[in-house]
PDB file of C-alpha atoms in Angstrom:
ATOM      1  CA  MET Z  21       0.000   0.000   0.000  1.00 42.00           C
ATOM      2  CA  ALA Z  22       1.155   3.500  -0.735  1.00 43.00           C
ATOM      3  CA  ALA Z  23       0.957   6.039   2.100  1.00 39.00           C
ATOM      4  CA  ASN Z  24      -2.243   7.483   0.649  1.00 44.00           C
ATOM      5  CA  GLY Z  25      -4.014   4.143   1.018  1.00 44.00           C
ATOM      6  CA  VAL Z  26      -4.204   3.502  -2.720  1.00 48.00           C
ATOM      7  CA  VAL Z  27      -2.852   0.164  -3.904  1.00 46.00           C
ATOM      8  CA  SER Z  28       0.402   1.037  -5.656  1.00 48.00           C
ATOM      9  CA  ASP Z  29       0.644  -2.130  -7.615  1.00 60.00           C
ATOM     10  CA  LYS Z  30       1.864  -2.462 -11.139  1.00 70.00           C
ATOM     11  CA  SER Z  31      -0.643  -5.177 -11.975  1.00 95.00           C
ATOM     12  CA  LEU Z  32      -3.653  -2.875 -11.622  1.00 98.00           C
ATOM     13  CA  ILE Z  33      -6.013  -2.307 -14.551  1.00 98.00           C
ATOM     14  CA  VAL Z  34      -8.020   0.901 -14.175  1.00 98.00           C
ATOM     15  CA  SER Z  35     -11.141   1.265 -16.286  1.00 98.00           C
ATOM     16  CA  PHE Z  36     -12.554   4.756 -16.849  1.00 98.00           C
ATOM     17  CA  GLY Z  37     -16.017   5.855 -17.982  1.00 98.00           C
ATOM     18  CA  GLU Z  38     -19.664   5.020 -17.609  1.00 97.00           C
ATOM     19  CA  MET Z  39     -21.618   2.429 -15.687  1.00 97.00           C
ATOM     20  CA  LEU Z  40     -25.345   2.248 -16.196  1.00 96.00           C
ATOM     21  CA  ILE Z  41     -28.358  -0.017 -16.102  1.00 95.00           C
ATOM     22  CA  ASP Z  42     -29.547  -1.747 -19.235  1.00 90.00           C
ATOM     23  CA  PHE Z  43     -33.228  -2.648 -19.257  1.00 91.00           C
ATOM     24  CA  VAL Z  44     -33.421  -5.777 -21.369  1.00 85.00           C
ATOM     25  CA  PRO Z  45     -36.751  -7.150 -22.676  1.00 86.00           C
ATOM     26  CA  THR Z  46     -37.893 -10.444 -21.212  1.00 88.00           C
ATOM     27  CA  VAL Z  47     -38.570 -11.593 -24.800  1.00 86.00           C
ATOM     28  CA  SER Z  48     -36.019 -11.491 -27.633  1.00 82.00           C
ATOM     29  CA  GLY Z  49     -36.783 -10.355 -31.152  1.00 88.00           C
ATOM     30  CA  VAL Z  50     -39.419  -7.710 -30.309  1.00 87.00           C
ATOM     31  CA  SER Z  51     -39.300  -3.911 -30.396  1.00 85.00           C
ATOM     32  CA  LEU Z  52     -39.195  -1.861 -27.187  1.00 87.00           C
ATOM     33  CA  ALA Z  53     -42.881  -1.007 -27.606  1.00 87.00           C
ATOM     34  CA  GLU Z  54     -43.839  -4.673 -27.981  1.00 88.00           C
ATOM     35  CA  ALA Z  55     -41.742  -5.924 -25.048  1.00 90.00           C
ATOM     36  CA  PRO Z  56     -43.993  -7.294 -22.286  1.00 94.00           C
ATOM     37  CA  GLY Z  57     -41.451  -6.504 -19.553  1.00 94.00           C
ATOM     38  CA  PHE Z  58     -37.812  -5.698 -18.825  1.00 92.00           C
ATOM     39  CA  LEU Z  59     -35.076  -7.084 -16.595  1.00 90.00           C
ATOM     40  CA  LYS Z  60     -32.489  -4.703 -15.199  1.00 92.00           C
ATOM     41  CA  ALA Z  61     -28.942  -5.614 -16.156  1.00 91.00           C
ATOM     42  CA  PRO Z  62     -25.933  -3.629 -14.927  1.00 95.00           C
ATOM     43  CA  GLY Z  63     -23.723  -2.525 -17.802  1.00 92.00           C
ATOM     44  CA  GLY Z  64     -21.515   0.135 -19.343  1.00 95.00           C
ATOM     45  CA  ALA Z  65     -18.505  -1.080 -21.288  1.00 97.00           C
ATOM     46  CA  PRO Z  66     -15.719   0.235 -19.001  1.00 98.00           C
ATOM     47  CA  ALA Z  67     -17.415  -1.298 -15.941  1.00 98.00           C
ATOM     48  CA  ASN Z  68     -17.891  -4.596 -17.809  1.00 98.00           C
ATOM     49  CA  VAL Z  69     -14.162  -4.639 -18.635  1.00 98.00           C
ATOM     50  CA  ALA Z  70     -13.263  -4.066 -14.964  1.00 98.00           C
ATOM     51  CA  ILE Z  71     -15.486  -6.951 -13.859  1.00 98.00           C
ATOM     52  CA  ALA Z  72     -14.184  -9.162 -16.692  1.00 98.00           C
ATOM     53  CA  VAL Z  73     -10.629  -8.577 -15.394  1.00 98.00           C
ATOM     54  CA  ALA Z  74     -11.592  -9.347 -11.784  1.00 98.00           C
ATOM     55  CA  ARG Z  75     -13.537 -12.470 -12.791  1.00 98.00           C
ATOM     56  CA  LEU Z  76     -10.364 -13.766 -14.463  1.00 98.00           C
ATOM     57  CA  GLY Z  77      -8.374 -13.171 -11.277  1.00 97.00           C
ATOM     58  CA  GLY Z  78      -6.851  -9.810 -12.249  1.00 98.00           C
ATOM     59  CA  LYS Z  79      -6.769  -6.589 -10.209  1.00 98.00           C
ATOM     60  CA  ALA Z  80      -9.291  -4.027 -11.422  1.00 98.00           C
ATOM     61  CA  SER Z  81     -10.540  -0.620 -10.406  1.00 98.00           C
ATOM     62  CA  PHE Z  82     -13.324   1.519 -11.901  1.00 98.00           C
ATOM     63  CA  VAL Z  83     -13.232   5.312 -12.185  1.00 98.00           C
ATOM     64  CA  GLY Z  84     -16.532   7.048 -12.885  1.00 98.00           C
ATOM     65  CA  LYS Z  85     -19.537   8.861 -11.465  1.00 98.00           C
ATOM     66  CA  LEU Z  86     -22.895   7.370 -10.512  1.00 98.00           C
ATOM     67  CA  GLY Z  87     -26.113   8.999  -9.366  1.00 98.00           C
ATOM     68  CA  ASP Z  88     -26.621   9.199  -5.612  1.00 98.00           C
ATOM     69  CA  ASP Z  89     -29.750   7.087  -6.089  1.00 97.00           C
ATOM     70  CA  GLU Z  90     -30.776   3.471  -5.560  1.00 97.00           C
ATOM     71  CA  PHE Z  91     -29.519   2.405  -8.970  1.00 97.00           C
ATOM     72  CA  GLY Z  92     -26.161   4.137  -8.469  1.00 98.00           C
ATOM     73  CA  HIS Z  93     -25.596   2.463  -5.105  1.00 98.00           C
ATOM     74  CA  MET Z  94     -26.718  -0.864  -6.575  1.00 98.00           C
ATOM     75  CA  LEU Z  95     -24.067  -0.521  -9.315  1.00 98.00           C
ATOM     76  CA  ALA Z  96     -21.347   0.392  -6.801  1.00 98.00           C
ATOM     77  CA  ASP Z  97     -22.299  -2.714  -4.790  1.00 98.00           C
ATOM     78  CA  ILE Z  98     -22.115  -4.880  -7.919  1.00 98.00           C
ATOM     79  CA  LEU Z  99     -18.538  -3.682  -8.537  1.00 98.00           C
ATOM     80  CA  LYS Z 100     -17.654  -4.471  -4.917  1.00 98.00           C
ATOM     81  CA  GLN Z 101     -19.313  -7.923  -5.052  1.00 98.00           C
ATOM     82  CA  ASN Z 102     -17.240  -8.644  -8.155  1.00 97.00           C
ATOM     83  CA  SER Z 103     -13.949  -7.677  -6.444  1.00 98.00           C
ATOM     84  CA  VAL Z 104     -13.487  -4.422  -8.379  1.00 98.00           C
ATOM     85  CA  SER Z 105     -11.985  -1.616  -6.276  1.00 98.00           C
ATOM     86  CA  GLY Z 106     -14.362   1.315  -5.804  1.00 96.00           C
ATOM     87  CA  ASP Z 107     -11.654   3.867  -4.949  1.00 96.00           C
ATOM     88  CA  GLY Z 108     -12.461   5.846  -8.106  1.00 98.00           C
ATOM     89  CA  ILE Z 109     -16.262   5.920  -7.760  1.00 98.00           C
ATOM     90  CA  LEU Z 110     -18.060   9.204  -7.088  1.00 98.00           C
ATOM     91  CA  PHE Z 111     -21.752   9.939  -6.512  1.00 98.00           C
ATOM     92  CA  ASP Z 112     -23.571  12.967  -7.910  1.00 98.00           C
ATOM     93  CA  GLN Z 113     -26.425  14.356  -5.809  1.00 97.00           C
ATOM     94  CA  GLY Z 114     -28.065  16.252  -8.639  1.00 95.00           C
ATOM     95  CA  ALA Z 115     -28.156  13.757 -11.521  1.00 97.00           C
ATOM     96  CA  ARG Z 116     -29.487  10.257 -11.986  1.00 97.00           C
ATOM     97  CA  THR Z 117     -27.623   7.111 -12.919  1.00 98.00           C
ATOM     98  CA  ALA Z 118     -27.825   6.558 -16.685  1.00 97.00           C
ATOM     99  CA  LEU Z 119     -30.351   4.058 -18.060  1.00 96.00           C
ATOM    100  CA  ALA Z 120     -30.542   2.332 -21.429  1.00 93.00           C
ATOM    101  CA  PHE Z 121     -33.393   0.333 -22.900  1.00 93.00           C
ATOM    102  CA  VAL Z 122     -31.976  -2.396 -25.091  1.00 86.00           C
ATOM    103  CA  THR Z 123     -33.801  -4.469 -27.672  1.00 85.00           C
ATOM    104  CA  LEU Z 124     -32.416  -7.891 -28.459  1.00 76.00           C
ATOM    105  CA  ARG Z 125     -33.091  -8.682 -32.085  1.00 74.00           C
ATOM    106  CA  ALA Z 126     -33.736 -12.259 -33.094  1.00 73.00           C
ATOM    107  CA  ASP Z 127     -30.056 -12.585 -34.195  1.00 71.00           C
ATOM    108  CA  GLY Z 128     -28.763 -11.573 -30.725  1.00 65.00           C
ATOM    109  CA  GLU Z 129     -27.634  -8.102 -31.875  1.00 72.00           C
ATOM    110  CA  ARG Z 130     -28.835  -5.017 -30.003  1.00 74.00           C
ATOM    111  CA  GLU Z 131     -30.497  -1.630 -30.438  1.00 81.00           C
ATOM    112  CA  PHE Z 132     -30.360   1.066 -27.742  1.00 84.00           C
ATOM    113  CA  MET Z 133     -32.511   3.879 -26.371  1.00 90.00           C
ATOM    114  CA  PHE Z 134     -30.704   5.973 -23.727  1.00 93.00           C
ATOM    115  CA  TYR Z 135     -31.936   8.066 -20.799  1.00 94.00           C
ATOM    116  CA  ARG Z 136     -29.069  10.491 -20.034  1.00 92.00           C
ATOM    117  CA  ASN Z 137     -30.052  14.153 -19.797  1.00 89.00           C
ATOM    118  CA  PRO Z 138     -27.663  14.620 -18.154  1.00 94.00           C
ATOM    119  CA  SER Z 139     -26.757  11.484 -16.251  1.00 97.00           C
ATOM    120  CA  ALA Z 140     -24.234  11.407 -13.412  1.00 98.00           C
ATOM    121  CA  ASP Z 141     -21.411   9.878 -15.487  1.00 98.00           C
ATOM    122  CA  MET Z 142     -21.443  12.955 -17.773  1.00 98.00           C
ATOM    123  CA  LEU Z 143     -20.801  15.284 -14.806  1.00 98.00           C
ATOM    124  CA  LEU Z 144     -17.438  13.913 -13.655  1.00 98.00           C
ATOM    125  CA  LYS Z 145     -15.052  16.871 -13.300  1.00 98.00           C
ATOM    126  CA  PRO Z 146     -11.254  16.759 -13.708  1.00 98.00           C
ATOM    127  CA  GLU Z 147     -10.698  17.984 -10.143  1.00 98.00           C
ATOM    128  CA  GLU Z 148     -12.761  15.066  -8.766  1.00 98.00           C
ATOM    129  CA  LEU Z 149     -10.466  12.395 -10.221  1.00 98.00           C
ATOM    130  CA  ASN Z 150      -8.569  10.078  -7.879  1.00 98.00           C
ATOM    131  CA  LEU Z 151      -5.172  10.812  -9.460  1.00 98.00           C
ATOM    132  CA  ASP Z 152      -3.244   8.526  -7.072  1.00 97.00           C
ATOM    133  CA  LEU Z 153      -5.349   5.594  -8.206  1.00 98.00           C
ATOM    134  CA  ILE Z 154      -4.888   6.476 -11.894  1.00 98.00           C
ATOM    135  CA  ARG Z 155      -1.107   6.856 -11.424  1.00 98.00           C
ATOM    136  CA  SER Z 156      -0.925   3.407  -9.837  1.00 97.00           C
ATOM    137  CA  SER Z 157      -2.340   1.642 -12.911  1.00 98.00           C
ATOM    138  CA  LYS Z 158      -0.345  -0.652 -15.163  1.00 98.00           C
ATOM    139  CA  VAL Z 159      -3.077  -0.358 -17.812  1.00 98.00           C
ATOM    140  CA  PHE Z 160      -5.554   2.512 -18.145  1.00 98.00           C
ATOM    141  CA  HIS Z 161      -8.589   1.523 -20.230  1.00 98.00           C
ATOM    142  CA  TYR Z 162     -11.306   3.812 -21.640  1.00 98.00           C
ATOM    143  CA  GLY Z 163     -13.963   4.229 -24.315  1.00 98.00           C
ATOM    144  CA  SER Z 164     -15.373   7.200 -26.211  1.00 98.00           C
ATOM    145  CA  ILE Z 165     -18.759   7.816 -24.546  1.00 97.00           C
ATOM    146  CA  SER Z 166     -16.930   9.875 -21.911  1.00 98.00           C
ATOM    147  CA  LEU Z 167     -15.750  12.238 -24.699  1.00 98.00           C
ATOM    148  CA  ILE Z 168     -19.238  13.326 -25.752  1.00 97.00           C
ATOM    149  CA  VAL Z 169     -19.875  16.211 -23.332  1.00 97.00           C
ATOM    150  CA  GLU Z 170     -18.174  18.438 -20.779  1.00 98.00           C
ATOM    151  CA  PRO Z 171     -17.148  18.254 -18.005  1.00 98.00           C
ATOM    152  CA  CYS Z 172     -16.602  14.496 -18.397  1.00 98.00           C
ATOM    153  CA  ARG Z 173     -14.594  15.015 -21.591  1.00 98.00           C
ATOM    154  CA  SER Z 174     -12.026  17.164 -19.746  1.00 98.00           C
ATOM    155  CA  ALA Z 175     -11.893  14.604 -16.923  1.00 98.00           C
ATOM    156  CA  HIS Z 176     -11.259  11.853 -19.500  1.00 98.00           C
ATOM    157  CA  LEU Z 177      -8.420  13.794 -21.176  1.00 98.00           C
ATOM    158  CA  LYS Z 178      -6.844  14.633 -17.815  1.00 98.00           C
ATOM    159  CA  ALA Z 179      -7.035  11.007 -16.621  1.00 98.00           C
ATOM    160  CA  MET Z 180      -5.364   9.781 -19.839  1.00 98.00           C
ATOM    161  CA  GLU Z 181      -2.591  12.349 -19.510  1.00 98.00           C
ATOM    162  CA  VAL Z 182      -1.924  11.433 -15.854  1.00 98.00           C
ATOM    163  CA  ALA Z 183      -1.944   7.669 -16.580  1.00 98.00           C
ATOM    164  CA  LYS Z 184       0.415   8.089 -19.539  1.00 98.00           C
ATOM    165  CA  GLY Z 185       2.711  10.338 -17.495  1.00 98.00           C
ATOM    166  CA  ALA Z 186       2.937   7.623 -14.819  1.00 98.00           C
ATOM    167  CA  GLY Z 187       3.949   5.005 -17.401  1.00 97.00           C
ATOM    168  CA  ALA Z 188       0.655   3.121 -17.831  1.00 98.00           C
ATOM    169  CA  LEU Z 189      -0.261   1.402 -21.084  1.00 98.00           C
ATOM    170  CA  LEU Z 190      -3.303   3.151 -22.575  1.00 98.00           C
ATOM    171  CA  SER Z 191      -6.036   0.851 -23.891  1.00 98.00           C
ATOM    172  CA  TYR Z 192      -8.871   2.270 -26.046  1.00 98.00           C
ATOM    173  CA  ASP Z 193     -12.080   0.584 -27.168  1.00 98.00           C
ATOM    174  CA  PRO Z 194     -14.213   3.323 -28.763  1.00 98.00           C
ATOM    175  CA  ASN Z 195     -17.405   1.326 -28.182  1.00 96.00           C
ATOM    176  CA  LEU Z 196     -19.437   3.350 -30.673  1.00 96.00           C
ATOM    177  CA  ARG Z 197     -22.980   4.200 -29.566  1.00 94.00           C
ATOM    178  CA  LEU Z 198     -24.186   6.484 -32.345  1.00 93.00           C
ATOM    179  CA  PRO Z 199     -27.517   7.492 -30.685  1.00 91.00           C
ATOM    180  CA  LEU Z 200     -25.538   9.265 -27.940  1.00 94.00           C
ATOM    181  CA  TRP Z 201     -23.627  11.558 -30.314  1.00 96.00           C
ATOM    182  CA  PRO Z 202     -24.988  14.799 -31.859  1.00 96.00           C
ATOM    183  CA  SER Z 203     -24.089  13.432 -35.323  1.00 98.00           C
ATOM    184  CA  ALA Z 204     -22.102  10.674 -37.007  1.00 98.00           C
ATOM    185  CA  ASP Z 205     -19.496  13.219 -38.149  1.00 98.00           C
ATOM    186  CA  GLU Z 206     -19.012  14.495 -34.601  1.00 98.00           C
ATOM    187  CA  ALA Z 207     -18.690  10.912 -33.322  1.00 98.00           C
ATOM    188  CA  ARG Z 208     -16.010  10.108 -35.906  1.00 98.00           C
ATOM    189  CA  LYS Z 209     -14.136  13.350 -35.231  1.00 98.00           C
ATOM    190  CA  GLN Z 210     -14.094  13.012 -31.439  1.00 98.00           C
ATOM    191  CA  ILE Z 211     -13.346   9.267 -31.394  1.00 98.00           C
ATOM    192  CA  LEU Z 212     -10.331   9.923 -33.648  1.00 98.00           C
ATOM    193  CA  SER Z 213      -9.276  13.062 -31.719  1.00 98.00           C
ATOM    194  CA  ILE Z 214      -7.486  10.904 -29.093  1.00 98.00           C
ATOM    195  CA  TRP Z 215      -6.611   8.042 -31.459  1.00 98.00           C
ATOM    196  CA  ASP Z 216      -2.845   8.419 -31.528  1.00 97.00           C
ATOM    197  CA  LYS Z 217      -2.522   8.667 -27.733  1.00 98.00           C
ATOM    198  CA  ALA Z 218      -3.293   4.968 -27.177  1.00 98.00           C
ATOM    199  CA  ASP Z 219      -0.931   1.997 -27.034  1.00 98.00           C
ATOM    200  CA  ILE Z 220      -3.579  -0.682 -27.603  1.00 98.00           C
ATOM    201  CA  VAL Z 221      -6.731  -0.120 -29.645  1.00 98.00           C
ATOM    202  CA  LYS Z 222      -9.586  -2.547 -30.209  1.00 98.00           C
ATOM    203  CA  VAL Z 223     -12.336  -1.902 -32.747  1.00 98.00           C
ATOM    204  CA  SER Z 224     -15.185  -4.064 -34.005  1.00 97.00           C
ATOM    205  CA  ASP Z 225     -15.723  -4.671 -37.722  1.00 97.00           C
ATOM    206  CA  VAL Z 226     -18.633  -2.167 -37.625  1.00 96.00           C
ATOM    207  CA  GLU Z 227     -16.462   0.484 -35.958  1.00 98.00           C
ATOM    208  CA  LEU Z 228     -13.683  -0.132 -38.488  1.00 98.00           C
ATOM    209  CA  GLU Z 229     -16.092   0.601 -41.358  1.00 98.00           C
ATOM    210  CA  PHE Z 230     -17.527   3.642 -39.549  1.00 98.00           C
ATOM    211  CA  LEU Z 231     -14.159   5.217 -38.712  1.00 98.00           C
ATOM    212  CA  THR Z 232     -12.537   4.624 -42.110  1.00 98.00           C
ATOM    213  CA  GLY Z 233     -15.605   5.197 -44.304  1.00 97.00           C
ATOM    214  CA  SER Z 234     -14.769   1.908 -46.040  1.00 97.00           C
ATOM    215  CA  ASN Z 235     -17.203  -0.923 -46.707  1.00 95.00           C
ATOM    216  CA  LYS Z 236     -14.413  -3.498 -46.575  1.00 95.00           C
ATOM    217  CA  VAL Z 237     -13.072  -5.213 -43.472  1.00 96.00           C
ATOM    218  CA  ASP Z 238      -9.585  -6.159 -44.627  1.00 96.00           C
ATOM    219  CA  ASP Z 239      -5.939  -5.524 -43.700  1.00 97.00           C
ATOM    220  CA  GLU Z 240      -5.658  -2.480 -45.942  1.00 97.00           C
ATOM    221  CA  THR Z 241      -8.676  -0.833 -44.262  1.00 98.00           C
ATOM    222  CA  ALA Z 242      -7.437  -1.754 -40.770  1.00 98.00           C
ATOM    223  CA  MET Z 243      -4.022  -0.237 -41.486  1.00 98.00           C
ATOM    224  CA  LYS Z 244      -5.703   3.134 -42.100  1.00 98.00           C
ATOM    225  CA  LEU Z 245      -6.274   3.135 -38.333  1.00 98.00           C
ATOM    226  CA  TRP Z 246      -2.716   2.100 -37.459  1.00 98.00           C
ATOM    227  CA  ARG Z 247      -0.440   4.712 -35.849  1.00 98.00           C
ATOM    228  CA  PRO Z 248       3.362   4.420 -35.471  1.00 96.00           C
ATOM    229  CA  ASN Z 249       3.198   4.594 -31.655  1.00 96.00           C
ATOM    230  CA  PHE Z 250       0.661   1.737 -31.355  1.00 98.00           C
ATOM    231  CA  THR Z 251       1.747  -1.499 -29.733  1.00 98.00           C
ATOM    232  CA  LEU Z 252      -1.309  -3.463 -30.861  1.00 98.00           C
ATOM    233  CA  LEU Z 253      -4.367  -2.852 -33.028  1.00 98.00           C
ATOM    234  CA  LEU Z 254      -7.184  -5.413 -32.849  1.00 98.00           C
ATOM    235  CA  VAL Z 255     -10.245  -5.839 -35.021  1.00 98.00           C
ATOM    236  CA  THR Z 256     -12.946  -8.128 -33.632  1.00 97.00           C
ATOM    237  CA  LEU Z 257     -15.106  -9.900 -36.202  1.00 95.00           C
ATOM    238  CA  GLY Z 258     -17.770 -11.620 -34.088  1.00 91.00           C
ATOM    239  CA  GLU Z 259     -18.130 -15.238 -35.170  1.00 91.00           C
ATOM    240  CA  LYS Z 260     -15.190 -14.794 -37.569  1.00 94.00           C
ATOM    241  CA  GLY Z 261     -12.729 -14.273 -34.712  1.00 95.00           C
ATOM    242  CA  SER Z 262     -10.249 -11.416 -34.497  1.00 97.00           C
ATOM    243  CA  ARG Z 263      -7.372  -9.869 -36.448  1.00 98.00           C
ATOM    244  CA  TYR Z 264      -4.238  -8.391 -34.909  1.00 98.00           C
ATOM    245  CA  TYR Z 265      -1.675  -5.860 -36.109  1.00 98.00           C
ATOM    246  CA  THR Z 266       1.641  -4.930 -34.445  1.00 98.00           C
ATOM    247  CA  LYS Z 267       4.795  -3.195 -35.717  1.00 97.00           C
ATOM    248  CA  ASN Z 268       6.348  -6.538 -36.689  1.00 96.00           C
ATOM    249  CA  PHE Z 269       3.551  -8.990 -37.464  1.00 97.00           C
ATOM    250  CA  ARG Z 270      -0.135  -9.360 -38.238  1.00 98.00           C
ATOM    251  CA  GLY Z 271      -2.614 -12.203 -38.534  1.00 98.00           C
ATOM    252  CA  ALA Z 272      -6.001 -13.650 -37.604  1.00 98.00           C
ATOM    253  CA  VAL Z 273      -7.287 -15.944 -34.866  1.00 98.00           C
ATOM    254  CA  ASP Z 274     -10.443 -18.002 -35.334  1.00 97.00           C
ATOM    255  CA  ALA Z 275     -13.506 -17.698 -33.116  1.00 96.00           C
ATOM    256  CA  PHE Z 276     -15.084 -20.438 -31.029  1.00 96.00           C
ATOM    257  CA  HIS Z 277     -18.512 -21.491 -32.201  1.00 94.00           C
ATOM    258  CA  VAL Z 278     -21.120 -21.387 -29.456  1.00 96.00           C
ATOM    259  CA  ASN Z 279     -24.874 -21.001 -29.167  1.00 94.00           C
ATOM    260  CA  THR Z 280     -25.204 -17.196 -29.143  1.00 91.00           C
ATOM    261  CA  VAL Z 281     -28.075 -15.785 -27.070  1.00 86.00           C
ATOM    262  CA  ASP Z 282     -26.966 -12.185 -26.420  1.00 82.00           C
ATOM    263  CA  THR Z 283     -23.817 -10.440 -27.699  1.00 87.00           C
ATOM    264  CA  THR Z 284     -23.828  -7.854 -24.857  1.00 87.00           C
ATOM    265  CA  GLY Z 285     -20.425  -7.650 -23.194  1.00 93.00           C
ATOM    266  CA  ALA Z 286     -18.599  -9.994 -25.590  1.00 96.00           C
ATOM    267  CA  GLY Z 287     -16.170  -7.280 -26.698  1.00 97.00           C
ATOM    268  CA  ASP Z 288     -15.649  -6.168 -23.089  1.00 98.00           C
ATOM    269  CA  SER Z 289     -14.918  -9.749 -22.058  1.00 98.00           C
ATOM    270  CA  PHE Z 290     -12.394 -10.052 -24.928  1.00 98.00           C
ATOM    271  CA  VAL Z 291     -10.670  -6.811 -23.851  1.00 98.00           C
ATOM    272  CA  GLY Z 292     -10.622  -7.782 -20.158  1.00 98.00           C
ATOM    273  CA  ALA Z 293      -9.011 -11.131 -20.990  1.00 98.00           C
ATOM    274  CA  LEU Z 294      -6.396  -9.525 -23.229  1.00 98.00           C
ATOM    275  CA  LEU Z 295      -5.484  -6.843 -20.663  1.00 98.00           C
ATOM    276  CA  CYS Z 296      -5.218  -9.434 -17.865  1.00 98.00           C
ATOM    277  CA  LYS Z 297      -2.725 -11.448 -19.881  1.00 98.00           C
ATOM    278  CA  ILE Z 298      -0.712  -8.373 -20.931  1.00 98.00           C
ATOM    279  CA  VAL Z 299      -0.353  -7.329 -17.274  1.00 97.00           C
ATOM    280  CA  GLU Z 300       0.779 -10.857 -16.374  1.00 96.00           C
ATOM    281  CA  ASN Z 301       3.377 -10.853 -19.156  1.00 97.00           C
ATOM    282  CA  PRO Z 302       3.956  -7.710 -21.245  1.00 96.00           C
ATOM    283  CA  THR Z 303       6.387  -9.575 -23.549  1.00 96.00           C
ATOM    284  CA  ILE Z 304       3.434 -11.207 -25.341  1.00 97.00           C
ATOM    285  CA  LEU Z 305       3.140  -7.988 -27.344  1.00 97.00           C
ATOM    286  CA  GLU Z 306       6.496  -8.773 -29.022  1.00 97.00           C
ATOM    287  CA  ASP Z 307       6.050 -12.536 -29.400  1.00 98.00           C
ATOM    288  CA  GLU Z 308       3.562 -13.600 -32.071  1.00 98.00           C
ATOM    289  CA  ALA Z 309       3.150 -17.186 -30.858  1.00 98.00           C
ATOM    290  CA  LYS Z 310       2.363 -15.978 -27.321  1.00 98.00           C
ATOM    291  CA  LEU Z 311       0.057 -13.232 -28.604  1.00 98.00           C
ATOM    292  CA  ARG Z 312      -1.907 -15.781 -30.664  1.00 98.00           C
ATOM    293  CA  GLU Z 313      -2.394 -17.932 -27.547  1.00 98.00           C
ATOM    294  CA  VAL Z 314      -3.648 -14.907 -25.618  1.00 98.00           C
ATOM    295  CA  LEU Z 315      -6.025 -13.896 -28.415  1.00 98.00           C
ATOM    296  CA  LYS Z 316      -7.361 -17.443 -28.553  1.00 98.00           C
ATOM    297  CA  PHE Z 317      -8.045 -17.144 -24.811  1.00 98.00           C
ATOM    298  CA  ALA Z 318      -9.677 -13.708 -25.313  1.00 98.00           C
ATOM    299  CA  ASN Z 319     -11.814 -15.099 -28.166  1.00 97.00           C
ATOM    300  CA  ALA Z 320     -12.948 -17.916 -25.861  1.00 97.00           C
ATOM    301  CA  CYS Z 321     -13.899 -15.393 -23.160  1.00 98.00           C
ATOM    302  CA  GLY Z 322     -15.848 -13.321 -25.702  1.00 97.00           C
ATOM    303  CA  ALA Z 323     -17.649 -16.406 -27.035  1.00 97.00           C
ATOM    304  CA  ILE Z 324     -18.702 -17.634 -23.569  1.00 97.00           C
ATOM    305  CA  THR Z 325     -20.148 -14.189 -22.798  1.00 96.00           C
ATOM    306  CA  THR Z 326     -22.596 -14.519 -25.720  1.00 94.00           C
ATOM    307  CA  THR Z 327     -24.110 -17.748 -24.369  1.00 94.00           C
ATOM    308  CA  LYS Z 328     -26.125 -16.064 -21.571  1.00 90.00           C
ATOM    309  CA  LYS Z 329     -28.321 -12.966 -21.331  1.00 81.00           C
ATOM    310  CA  GLY Z 330     -26.705  -9.838 -19.901  1.00 82.00           C
ATOM    311  CA  ALA Z 331     -23.005  -8.970 -19.755  1.00 89.00           C
ATOM    312  CA  ILE Z 332     -21.914  -9.326 -16.136  1.00 93.00           C
ATOM    313  CA  PRO Z 333     -23.541 -12.694 -15.272  1.00 91.00           C
ATOM    314  CA  ALA Z 334     -22.085 -14.118 -18.492  1.00 94.00           C
ATOM    315  CA  LEU Z 335     -18.439 -13.045 -17.982  1.00 97.00           C
ATOM    316  CA  PRO Z 336     -16.272 -16.173 -17.643  1.00 98.00           C
ATOM    317  CA  THR Z 337     -13.654 -17.341 -15.173  1.00 98.00           C
ATOM    318  CA  GLU Z 338     -10.274 -18.605 -16.389  1.00 97.00           C
ATOM    319  CA  ALA Z 339     -11.504 -22.192 -15.848  1.00 97.00           C
ATOM    320  CA  ASP Z 340     -14.571 -21.553 -18.075  1.00 97.00           C
ATOM    321  CA  ALA Z 341     -12.361 -20.236 -20.867  1.00 98.00           C
ATOM    322  CA  LEU Z 342      -9.850 -23.095 -20.612  1.00 97.00           C
ATOM    323  CA  ALA Z 343     -12.681 -25.629 -20.667  1.00 97.00           C
ATOM    324  CA  LEU Z 344     -13.946 -24.164 -23.959  1.00 97.00           C
ATOM    325  CA  ILE Z 345     -10.422 -24.060 -25.449  1.00 97.00           C
ATOM    326  CA  ASN Z 346      -9.590 -27.609 -24.399  1.00 96.00           C
ATOM    327  CA  GLY Z 347     -12.965 -28.951 -25.435  1.00 91.00           C
ATOM    328  CA  ALA Z 348     -12.864 -27.323 -28.890  1.00 62.00           C
TER     329      ALA Z 348
END
């Protein structure tokens, strides 16, 4: 422990951004209006990543703001129950915890309707950040939803700068949610505004097309997003697995085929698994054979997460992932 009571441990993964409640219909394949009822499911990509890390035995902390309401305290408790440190959590007295209504289409993909006007996560100020916690991270992970409005945008930029200054690896998953942005052009511009600050970037095939304006998901398109300072660029392709790009090598790793029920959290599970393994052994980023093993593990974690409804209940343990790998 450091003198300030923050764990100064170079295995810590700090996840920054939003945590919210998804209301998921009790029936798949219907519109929001047709849904007979909803189940509440805790979510928010950065929070999912933190819990994914902890579930795999890693050390995780979440930095973000929740409403000082029943839902906000419920979410803070869920982080605690899942062994994620709450040292970076703040509560806002004046704004509610964000909500999202999610429709599950028949193919397991999702559509979103958000209630955030403004929600507590958007009101995080730079001066409220727990800088000691951020400085103690080995990996600092974030998305792009926290870039949409002030003051959270300034808090996000400050947190990145402090983490980078302390020697953390910066991990970026833009996690595009177009309905939250004023326009597609603004989303593209802001998501790319911090692009070259990251060390590790993960995009989905849909995000790759959106950010490049291309309708092709191939190496040439992916390399448009590559920057010289990147350590690793990943493109996830759902049931087609994932592709990886580093300074010295590139390739693809196949997916595991499972019975997909709900894709929520699959990308977050993949990222959590990858970050856990990088913290355990940073040399995997220079060793293609080791990186392929890790990506196979991350693909397994992502696949398992699609086999149950909701993100957090579906996130796997290491044993779950190894069972899928060894049984495949």
